Short mmCIF file of C-alpha atoms in Angstrom, two decimals:
data_model
loop_
_atom_site.label_atom_id
_atom_site.label_comp_id
_atom_site.label_asym_id
_atom_site.label_seq_id
_atom_site.Cartn_x
_atom_site.Cartn_y
_atom_site.Cartn_z
CA GLN A 50 -7.94 -14.70 -10.45
CA VAL A 51 -5.82 -11.89 -9.34
CA ARG A 52 -3.19 -12.50 -6.64
CA LEU A 53 -1.01 -10.01 -4.76
CA GLU A 54 2.21 -11.12 -3.01
CA GLU A 55 4.33 -8.97 -0.85
CA SER A 56 7.99 -9.28 -0.21
CA GLY A 57 10.90 -7.34 1.28
CA GLY A 58 9.96 -7.33 5.05
CA GLY A 59 12.50 -7.77 7.68
CA SER A 60 14.06 -6.46 10.88
CA VAL A 61 16.06 -3.31 11.11
CA GLN A 62 17.34 -0.85 13.61
CA PRO A 63 15.75 2.60 13.91
CA GLY A 64 16.90 4.85 11.13
CA GLY A 65 17.33 1.88 8.76
CA SER A 66 15.65 1.28 5.42
CA LEU A 67 13.65 -1.34 3.78
CA ARG A 68 11.94 -1.67 0.38
CA LEU A 69 8.68 -3.68 0.03
CA SER A 70 7.48 -5.03 -3.14
CA CYS A 71 4.01 -6.18 -4.20
CA ALA A 72 3.76 -8.41 -7.30
CA ALA A 73 0.38 -8.86 -9.09
CA SER A 74 -0.31 -11.96 -10.95
CA GLY A 75 -3.35 -13.95 -12.44
CA SER A 76 -5.93 -12.76 -14.80
CA PRO A 77 -5.16 -9.90 -17.09
CA TYR A 78 -5.82 -6.90 -14.91
CA SER A 79 -5.31 -3.34 -14.58
CA SER A 80 -6.05 -1.53 -11.30
CA ASN A 81 -7.14 1.92 -10.63
CA CYS A 82 -5.37 2.16 -7.28
CA MET A 83 -2.86 0.23 -5.42
CA GLY A 84 -1.68 0.87 -1.81
CA TRP A 85 -0.15 -0.20 1.36
CA PHE A 86 -1.85 -0.69 4.66
CA ARG A 87 -0.40 -1.76 8.06
CA GLN A 88 -1.67 -3.29 11.11
CA ALA A 89 0.09 -4.15 14.43
CA PRO A 90 -1.40 -6.45 17.02
CA GLY A 91 -4.09 -4.77 19.00
CA LYS A 92 -4.19 -1.66 16.70
CA GLU A 93 -6.49 -0.60 13.97
CA ARG A 94 -5.55 -1.15 10.33
CA GLU A 95 -3.75 2.03 9.07
CA TRP A 96 -3.49 3.24 5.59
CA VAL A 97 0.08 4.15 4.76
CA ALA A 98 0.42 5.09 1.09
CA GLY A 99 -1.33 4.63 -2.22
CA ILE A 100 -0.90 5.35 -5.97
CA TYR A 101 -3.38 6.07 -8.60
CA THR A 102 -2.11 3.84 -11.30
CA ARG A 103 -3.85 5.50 -14.14
CA GLY A 104 -2.03 8.76 -13.57
CA GLY A 105 0.83 7.89 -11.24
CA ASN A 106 -0.28 10.26 -8.61
CA THR A 107 0.94 9.21 -5.15
CA TYR A 108 -0.50 9.78 -1.64
CA TYR A 109 0.90 9.36 1.82
CA ALA A 110 -0.38 9.24 5.47
CA ASP A 111 1.04 12.07 7.56
CA SER A 112 2.89 9.62 9.69
CA VAL A 113 5.17 8.52 6.84
CA LYS A 114 5.28 11.54 4.61
CA GLY A 115 8.84 12.33 3.77
CA ARG A 116 10.16 9.04 4.82
CA PHE A 117 8.31 6.56 2.64
CA THR A 118 7.99 6.56 -1.18
CA ILE A 119 5.56 4.49 -3.24
CA SER A 120 6.29 3.69 -6.81
CA GLN A 121 5.00 1.52 -9.69
CA SER A 122 6.85 -0.69 -12.14
CA ASN A 123 4.85 -1.23 -15.21
CA ALA A 124 7.20 -3.79 -16.75
CA GLU A 125 7.09 -6.05 -13.69
CA ASN A 126 3.49 -5.23 -12.68
CA THR A 127 4.62 -4.38 -9.19
CA VAL A 128 4.23 -1.61 -6.71
CA SER A 129 6.97 -0.83 -4.17
CA LEU A 130 7.33 0.99 -0.87
CA GLN A 131 10.66 2.41 -0.12
CA MET A 132 10.83 3.09 3.70
CA ASN A 133 13.60 5.18 4.99
CA SER A 134 14.28 6.56 8.59
CA LEU A 135 12.37 3.74 10.02
CA GLU A 136 11.07 4.13 13.46
CA PRO A 137 9.88 1.66 16.09
CA GLY A 138 6.31 2.84 15.54
CA ASP A 139 6.61 1.56 11.96
CA THR A 140 6.70 -2.01 13.21
CA SER A 141 3.70 -3.83 11.81
CA ILE A 142 2.52 -6.24 9.15
CA TYR A 143 2.28 -4.46 5.84
CA TYR A 144 -0.30 -5.44 3.31
CA CYS A 145 -0.59 -4.56 -0.39
CA ALA A 146 -4.12 -3.99 -1.75
CA ALA A 147 -5.60 -3.24 -5.12
CA ASP A 148 -9.05 -2.29 -6.28
CA ASP A 149 -11.17 -3.96 -8.82
CA GLY A 150 -10.03 -2.08 -11.79
CA ALA A 151 -13.52 -1.01 -12.87
CA GLU A 152 -13.50 1.26 -15.80
CA VAL A 153 -15.29 4.22 -14.23
CA PHE A 154 -14.02 7.65 -13.53
CA PRO A 155 -13.36 8.78 -10.95
CA PRO A 156 -12.99 5.36 -9.44
CA PRO A 157 -14.14 5.14 -5.78
CA CYS A 158 -10.58 4.24 -4.62
CA LEU A 159 -9.26 7.68 -5.91
CA HIS A 160 -11.47 9.45 -3.39
CA GLY A 161 -10.00 7.32 -0.67
CA LEU A 162 -6.48 8.23 -1.77
CA ARG A 163 -7.35 11.87 -1.84
CA SER A 164 -8.99 11.85 1.62
CA ALA A 165 -6.18 9.79 3.21
CA ARG A 166 -8.62 7.82 5.24
CA SER A 167 -7.66 4.49 6.78
CA ASP A 168 -11.22 3.19 6.23
CA SER A 169 -10.49 3.31 2.53
CA TYR A 170 -9.57 -0.38 2.90
CA ARG A 171 -13.32 -0.98 1.98
CA LEU A 172 -12.57 0.23 -1.45
CA TYR A 173 -10.04 -2.47 -2.21
CA LYS A 174 -10.78 -5.90 -3.52
CA TYR A 175 -7.45 -7.77 -3.61
CA TRP A 176 -5.12 -8.26 -0.77
CA GLY A 177 -1.78 -9.77 -0.27
CA GLN A 178 -0.85 -12.06 2.68
CA GLY A 179 1.34 -9.37 4.41
CA THR A 180 4.97 -9.03 5.24
CA GLN A 181 6.40 -8.32 8.67
CA VAL A 182 8.46 -5.16 9.40
CA THR A 183 10.14 -4.84 12.74
CA VAL A 184 12.11 -1.79 13.83
CA SER A 185 13.96 -2.26 17.02
CA SER A 186 17.42 -1.88 18.74
#
C-alpha cells in the first residue's frame, strides 16, 4: 500500500537549520493533503505545517510561522519541511502524514489545514515512522 518515510532529522544548535523530507511510495496514489506533526515525550501531538497538494496552498502553526517552510516535489513525490532559526522548543519527533486521497471536494483534511487544529491528525490515513530533531547547545 502507501508508505511514507521521513529523513533529514538530526541535532543542531539553536539558530541552526534542518531540512526534513517525506517520500511516498507504494500503490499509485495522489493525496489531497500532506503535513507534518511533531510530538515530544510527555507532550501532546502538535500540528506543524501542511500543504493542500491539489492547489499548493500551504499552512503553518503560529509557533513555526516565518521559520518553517513546507514544499512539494512532484517529480520525486516528496514533501519537505525547511526549518530555520530552530529553537530548543522545536525538539521533537517529526512525523509526516497524508490523507487517503479521496476524490471529493472539499476533502476533509483541507478544513483541518485551514483551521490549524492539532486534532486534525484524525483526518490523515498514512503516517511515517518519524525522525528525531534535537535543538540544544
